[in-house]
PDB file of C-alpha atoms in Angstrom:
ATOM      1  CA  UNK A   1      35.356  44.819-104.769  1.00 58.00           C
ATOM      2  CA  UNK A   2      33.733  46.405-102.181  1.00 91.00           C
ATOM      3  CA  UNK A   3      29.851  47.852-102.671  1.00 96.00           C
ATOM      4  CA  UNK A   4      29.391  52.290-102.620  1.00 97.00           C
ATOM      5  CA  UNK A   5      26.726  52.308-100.789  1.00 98.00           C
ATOM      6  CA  UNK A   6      25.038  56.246-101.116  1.00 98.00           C
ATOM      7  CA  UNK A   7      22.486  57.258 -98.150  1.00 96.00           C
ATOM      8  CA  UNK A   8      20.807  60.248 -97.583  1.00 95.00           C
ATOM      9  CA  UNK A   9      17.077  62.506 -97.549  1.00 93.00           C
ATOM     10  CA  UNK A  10      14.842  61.790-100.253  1.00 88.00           C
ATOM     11  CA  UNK A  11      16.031  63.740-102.865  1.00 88.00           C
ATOM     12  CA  UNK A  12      19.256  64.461-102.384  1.00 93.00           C
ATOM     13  CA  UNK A  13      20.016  62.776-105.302  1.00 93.00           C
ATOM     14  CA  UNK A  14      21.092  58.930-104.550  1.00 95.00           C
ATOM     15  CA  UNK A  15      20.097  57.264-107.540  1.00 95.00           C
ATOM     16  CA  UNK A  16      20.411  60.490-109.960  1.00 95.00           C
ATOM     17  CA  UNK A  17      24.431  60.543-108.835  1.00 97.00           C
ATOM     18  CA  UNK A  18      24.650  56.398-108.342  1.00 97.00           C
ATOM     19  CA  UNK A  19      23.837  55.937-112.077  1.00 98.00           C
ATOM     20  CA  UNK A  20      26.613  58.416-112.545  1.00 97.00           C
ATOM     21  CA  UNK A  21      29.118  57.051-110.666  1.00 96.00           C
ATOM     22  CA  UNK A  22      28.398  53.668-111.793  1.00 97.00           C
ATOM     23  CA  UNK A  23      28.916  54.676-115.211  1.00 96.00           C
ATOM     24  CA  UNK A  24      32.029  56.550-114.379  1.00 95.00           C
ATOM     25  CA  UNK A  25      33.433  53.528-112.313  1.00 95.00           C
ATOM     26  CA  UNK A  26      32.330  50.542-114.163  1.00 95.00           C
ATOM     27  CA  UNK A  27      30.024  49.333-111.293  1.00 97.00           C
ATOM     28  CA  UNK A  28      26.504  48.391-111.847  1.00 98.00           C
ATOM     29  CA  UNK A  29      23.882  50.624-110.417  1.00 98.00           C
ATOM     30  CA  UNK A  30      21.038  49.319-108.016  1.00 98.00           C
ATOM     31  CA  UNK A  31      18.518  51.928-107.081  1.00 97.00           C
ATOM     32  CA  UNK A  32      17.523  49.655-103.551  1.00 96.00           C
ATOM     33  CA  UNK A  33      13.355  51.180-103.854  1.00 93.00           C
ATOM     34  CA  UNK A  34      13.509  49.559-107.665  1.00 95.00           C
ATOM     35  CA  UNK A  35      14.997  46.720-106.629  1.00 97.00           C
ATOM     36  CA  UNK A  36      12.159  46.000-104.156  1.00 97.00           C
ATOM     37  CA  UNK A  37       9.284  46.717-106.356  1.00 96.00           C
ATOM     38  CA  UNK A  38      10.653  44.489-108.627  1.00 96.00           C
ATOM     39  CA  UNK A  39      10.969  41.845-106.463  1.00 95.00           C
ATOM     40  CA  UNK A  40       7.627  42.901-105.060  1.00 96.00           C
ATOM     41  CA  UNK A  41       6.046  43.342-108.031  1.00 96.00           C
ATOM     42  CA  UNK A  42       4.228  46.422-106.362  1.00 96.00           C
ATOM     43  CA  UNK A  43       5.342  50.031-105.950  1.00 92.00           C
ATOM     44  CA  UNK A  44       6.881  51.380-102.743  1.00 89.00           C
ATOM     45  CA  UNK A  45       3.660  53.124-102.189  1.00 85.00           C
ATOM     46  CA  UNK A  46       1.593  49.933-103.051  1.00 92.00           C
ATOM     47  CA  UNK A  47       3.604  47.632-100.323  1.00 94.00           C
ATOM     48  CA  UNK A  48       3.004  50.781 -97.898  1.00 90.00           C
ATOM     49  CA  UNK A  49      -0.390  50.296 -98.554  1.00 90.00           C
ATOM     50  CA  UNK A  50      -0.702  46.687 -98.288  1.00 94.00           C
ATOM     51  CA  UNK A  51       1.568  46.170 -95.294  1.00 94.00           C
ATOM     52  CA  UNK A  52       1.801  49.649 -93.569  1.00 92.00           C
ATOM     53  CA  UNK A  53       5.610  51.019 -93.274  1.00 89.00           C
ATOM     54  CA  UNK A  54       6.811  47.975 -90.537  1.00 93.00           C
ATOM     55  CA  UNK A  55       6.068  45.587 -93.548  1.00 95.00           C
ATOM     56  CA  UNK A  56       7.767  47.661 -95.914  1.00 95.00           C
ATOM     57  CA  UNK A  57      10.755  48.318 -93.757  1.00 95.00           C
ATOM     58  CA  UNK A  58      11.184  44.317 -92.826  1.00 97.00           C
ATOM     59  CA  UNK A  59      10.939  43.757 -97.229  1.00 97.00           C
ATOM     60  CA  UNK A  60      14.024  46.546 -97.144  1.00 96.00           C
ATOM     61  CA  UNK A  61      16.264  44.929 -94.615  1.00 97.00           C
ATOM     62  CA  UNK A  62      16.090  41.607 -96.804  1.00 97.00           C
ATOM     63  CA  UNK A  63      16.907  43.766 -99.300  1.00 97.00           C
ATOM     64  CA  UNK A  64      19.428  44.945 -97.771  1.00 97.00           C
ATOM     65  CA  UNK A  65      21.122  41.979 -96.819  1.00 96.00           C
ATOM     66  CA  UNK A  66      20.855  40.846-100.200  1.00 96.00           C
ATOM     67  CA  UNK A  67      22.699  43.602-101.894  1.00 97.00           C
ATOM     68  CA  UNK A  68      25.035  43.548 -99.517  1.00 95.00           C
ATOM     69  CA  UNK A  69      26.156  40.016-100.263  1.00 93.00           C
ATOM     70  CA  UNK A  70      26.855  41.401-104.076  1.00 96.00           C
ATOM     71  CA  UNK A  71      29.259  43.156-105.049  1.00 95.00           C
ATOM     72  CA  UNK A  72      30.642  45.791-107.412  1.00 96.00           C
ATOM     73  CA  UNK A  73      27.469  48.340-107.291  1.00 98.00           C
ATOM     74  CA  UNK A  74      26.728  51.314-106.307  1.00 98.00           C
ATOM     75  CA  UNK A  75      23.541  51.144-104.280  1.00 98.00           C
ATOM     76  CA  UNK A  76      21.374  54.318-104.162  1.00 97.00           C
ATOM     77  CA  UNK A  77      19.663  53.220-100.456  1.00 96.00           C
ATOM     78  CA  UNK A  78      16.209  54.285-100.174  1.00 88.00           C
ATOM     79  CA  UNK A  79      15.758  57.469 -97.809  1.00 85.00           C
ATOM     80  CA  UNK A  80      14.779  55.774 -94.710  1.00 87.00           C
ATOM     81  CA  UNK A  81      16.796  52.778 -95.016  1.00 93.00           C
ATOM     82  CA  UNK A  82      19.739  53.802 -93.028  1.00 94.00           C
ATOM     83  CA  UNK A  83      17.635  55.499 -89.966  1.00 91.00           C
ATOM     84  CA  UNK A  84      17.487  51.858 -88.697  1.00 94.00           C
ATOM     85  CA  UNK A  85      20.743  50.441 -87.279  1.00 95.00           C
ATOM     86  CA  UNK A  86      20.138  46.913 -88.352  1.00 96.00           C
ATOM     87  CA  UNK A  87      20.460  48.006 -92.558  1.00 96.00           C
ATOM     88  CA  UNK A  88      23.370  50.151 -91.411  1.00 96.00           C
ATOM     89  CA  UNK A  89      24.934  46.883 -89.601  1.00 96.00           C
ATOM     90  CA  UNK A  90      24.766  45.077 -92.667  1.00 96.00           C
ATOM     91  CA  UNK A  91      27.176  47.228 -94.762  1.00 96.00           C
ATOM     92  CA  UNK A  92      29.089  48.683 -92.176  1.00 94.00           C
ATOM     93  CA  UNK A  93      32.554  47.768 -92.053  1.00 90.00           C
ATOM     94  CA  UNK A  94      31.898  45.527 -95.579  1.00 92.00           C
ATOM     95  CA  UNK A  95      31.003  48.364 -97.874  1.00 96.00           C
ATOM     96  CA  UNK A  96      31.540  51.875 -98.058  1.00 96.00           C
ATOM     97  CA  UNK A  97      28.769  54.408 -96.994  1.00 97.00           C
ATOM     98  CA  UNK A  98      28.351  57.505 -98.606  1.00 97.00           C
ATOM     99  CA  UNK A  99      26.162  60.367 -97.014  1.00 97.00           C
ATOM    100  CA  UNK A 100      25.283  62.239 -99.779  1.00 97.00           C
ATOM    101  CA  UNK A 101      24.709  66.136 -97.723  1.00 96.00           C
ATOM    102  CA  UNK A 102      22.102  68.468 -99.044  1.00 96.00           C
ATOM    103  CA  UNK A 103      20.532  71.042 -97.603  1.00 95.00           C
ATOM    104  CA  UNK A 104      17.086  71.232 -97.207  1.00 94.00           C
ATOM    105  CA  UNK A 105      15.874  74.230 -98.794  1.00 93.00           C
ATOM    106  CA  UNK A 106      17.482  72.432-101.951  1.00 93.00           C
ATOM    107  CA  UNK A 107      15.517  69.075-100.639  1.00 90.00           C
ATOM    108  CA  UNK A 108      12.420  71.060-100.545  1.00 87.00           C
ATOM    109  CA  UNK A 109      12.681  72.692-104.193  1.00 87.00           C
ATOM    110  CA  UNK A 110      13.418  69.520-105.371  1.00 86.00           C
ATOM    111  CA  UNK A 111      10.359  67.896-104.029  1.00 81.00           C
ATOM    112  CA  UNK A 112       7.927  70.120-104.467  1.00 78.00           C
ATOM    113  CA  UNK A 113       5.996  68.808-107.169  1.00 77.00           C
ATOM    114  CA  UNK A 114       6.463  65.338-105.915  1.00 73.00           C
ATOM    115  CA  UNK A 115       3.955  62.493-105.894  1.00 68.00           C
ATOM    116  CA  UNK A 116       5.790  59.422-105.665  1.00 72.00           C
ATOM    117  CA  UNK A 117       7.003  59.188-101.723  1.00 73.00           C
ATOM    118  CA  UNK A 118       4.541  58.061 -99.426  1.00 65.00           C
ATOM    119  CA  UNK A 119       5.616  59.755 -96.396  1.00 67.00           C
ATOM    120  CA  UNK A 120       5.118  63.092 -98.267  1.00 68.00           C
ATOM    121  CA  UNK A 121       1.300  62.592 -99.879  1.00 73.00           C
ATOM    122  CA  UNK A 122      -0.230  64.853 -97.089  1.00 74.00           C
ATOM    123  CA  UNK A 123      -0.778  68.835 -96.867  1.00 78.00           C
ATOM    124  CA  UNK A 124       1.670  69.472 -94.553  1.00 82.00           C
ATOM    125  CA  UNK A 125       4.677  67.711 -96.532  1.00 79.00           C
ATOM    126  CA  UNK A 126       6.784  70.610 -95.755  1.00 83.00           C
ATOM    127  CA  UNK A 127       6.637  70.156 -91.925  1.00 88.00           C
ATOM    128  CA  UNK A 128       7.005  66.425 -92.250  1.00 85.00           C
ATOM    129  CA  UNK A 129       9.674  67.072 -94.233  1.00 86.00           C
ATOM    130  CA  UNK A 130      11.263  69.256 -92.050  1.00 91.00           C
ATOM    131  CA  UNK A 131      10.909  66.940 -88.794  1.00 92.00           C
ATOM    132  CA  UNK A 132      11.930  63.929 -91.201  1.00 90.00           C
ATOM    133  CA  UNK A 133      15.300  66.035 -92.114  1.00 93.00           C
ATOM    134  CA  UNK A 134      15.982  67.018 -88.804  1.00 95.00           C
ATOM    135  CA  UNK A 135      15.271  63.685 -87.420  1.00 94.00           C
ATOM    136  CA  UNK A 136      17.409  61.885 -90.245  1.00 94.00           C
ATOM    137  CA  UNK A 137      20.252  64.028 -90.399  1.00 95.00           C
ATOM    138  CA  UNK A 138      22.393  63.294 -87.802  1.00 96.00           C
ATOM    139  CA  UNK A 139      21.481  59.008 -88.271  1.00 95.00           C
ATOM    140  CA  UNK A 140      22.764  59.864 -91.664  1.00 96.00           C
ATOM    141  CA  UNK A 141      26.042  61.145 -90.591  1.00 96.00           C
ATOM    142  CA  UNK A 142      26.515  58.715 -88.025  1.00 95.00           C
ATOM    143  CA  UNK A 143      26.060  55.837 -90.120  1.00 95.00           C
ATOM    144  CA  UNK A 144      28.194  57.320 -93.021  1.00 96.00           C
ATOM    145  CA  UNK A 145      31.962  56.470 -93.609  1.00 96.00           C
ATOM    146  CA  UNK A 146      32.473  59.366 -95.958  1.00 96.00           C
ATOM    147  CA  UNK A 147      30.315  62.784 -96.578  1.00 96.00           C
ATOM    148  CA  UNK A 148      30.169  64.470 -99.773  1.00 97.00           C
ATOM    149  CA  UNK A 149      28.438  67.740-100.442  1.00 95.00           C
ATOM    150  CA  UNK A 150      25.474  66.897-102.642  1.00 92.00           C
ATOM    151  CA  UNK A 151      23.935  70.526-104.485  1.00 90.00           C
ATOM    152  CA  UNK A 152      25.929  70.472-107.143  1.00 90.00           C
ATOM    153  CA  UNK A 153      24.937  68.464-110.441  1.00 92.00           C
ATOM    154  CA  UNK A 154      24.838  64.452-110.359  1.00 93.00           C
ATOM    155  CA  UNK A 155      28.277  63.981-112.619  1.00 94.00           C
ATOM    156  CA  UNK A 156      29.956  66.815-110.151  1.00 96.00           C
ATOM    157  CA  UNK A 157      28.623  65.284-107.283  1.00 96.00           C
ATOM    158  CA  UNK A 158      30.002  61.610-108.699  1.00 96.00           C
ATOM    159  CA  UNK A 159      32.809  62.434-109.324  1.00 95.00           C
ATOM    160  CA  UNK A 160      33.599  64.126-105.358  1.00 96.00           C
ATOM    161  CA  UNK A 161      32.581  60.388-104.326  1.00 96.00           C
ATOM    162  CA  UNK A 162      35.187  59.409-106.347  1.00 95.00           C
ATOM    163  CA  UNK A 163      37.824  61.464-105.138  1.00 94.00           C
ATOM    164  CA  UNK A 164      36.320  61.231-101.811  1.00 94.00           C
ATOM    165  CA  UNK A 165      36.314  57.231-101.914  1.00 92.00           C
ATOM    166  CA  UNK A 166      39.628  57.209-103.990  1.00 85.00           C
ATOM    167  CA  UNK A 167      38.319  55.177-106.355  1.00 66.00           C
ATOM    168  CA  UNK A 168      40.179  55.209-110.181  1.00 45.00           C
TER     169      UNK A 168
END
């Protein structure tokens, strides 16, 4: 069985909905940004630190390629995976990509007391988020086989993949 592979902004709720649709469709869940700091043994912001973002995007594509050798999950991608066309390559075609679509005023209130993503430790995290979304959001769409409306809770939102994917 084929991998759901959900992509979207940084908080839009990928791994909050994949553990939910995992449980819902008997799938096991990989949250990709766990995965790696597992394997890593270092958080995502610790291998940012070490090896600047190149190094940390090369350690994702392995991922990447990994995970997409497996199958039977529900991947919850990290947030810039899918902005580069060589991790969408890999599952295109293989497994199904999900776009998870949120808008960003609901990114933003969702974030705002975040401290965890690197690309938003900075004072002007609303602007970068706003040129990240903007940026993102069409890559997103373009690499997605299937969009689903994200804002409403994680089961709700699950359970639209499901119908959306036609899964049982």
């Amino acid at each position: 069985m084929n991998n759901i592979v959900l992509c979207g902004f940084m908080g839009c709720g990928k791994s909050t909905v994949g553990k939910n649709l995992a449980r819902k469709t008997g799938r096991k869940f990989v949250d990709m940004d766990a995965y790696i700091e597992k394997k890593q043994e270092m958080t995502v912001s610790e291998i940012f630190e070490k090896y600047g973002e190149e190094g940390f995007r090369d350690i994702e594509h392995e991922v990447c390629r990994e995970l997409a050798g497996m199958s039977n999950l529900v991947i919850a991608s990290g947030g810039g995976a899918f902005t580069f066309e060589r991790n969408v390559k890999v599952f295109k075609g293989v497994d199904t990509i999900v776009f998870l679509d949120v808008s960003l005023d609901i990114i933003k209130q969702r974030l705002k007391n975040d401290t965890r993503r690197p690309l938003l430790q900075r004072p002007d995290k609303d602007r970068v988020m706003e040129e990240l979304y903007n940026k993102r959001l069409p890559v997103y769409r373009g690499a997605a086989d299937i969009v689903v409306k994200g804002e409403n809770t994680p089961l709700k939102t699950a359970f639209a993949v499901i119908n959306a994917v036609k899964l049982k």
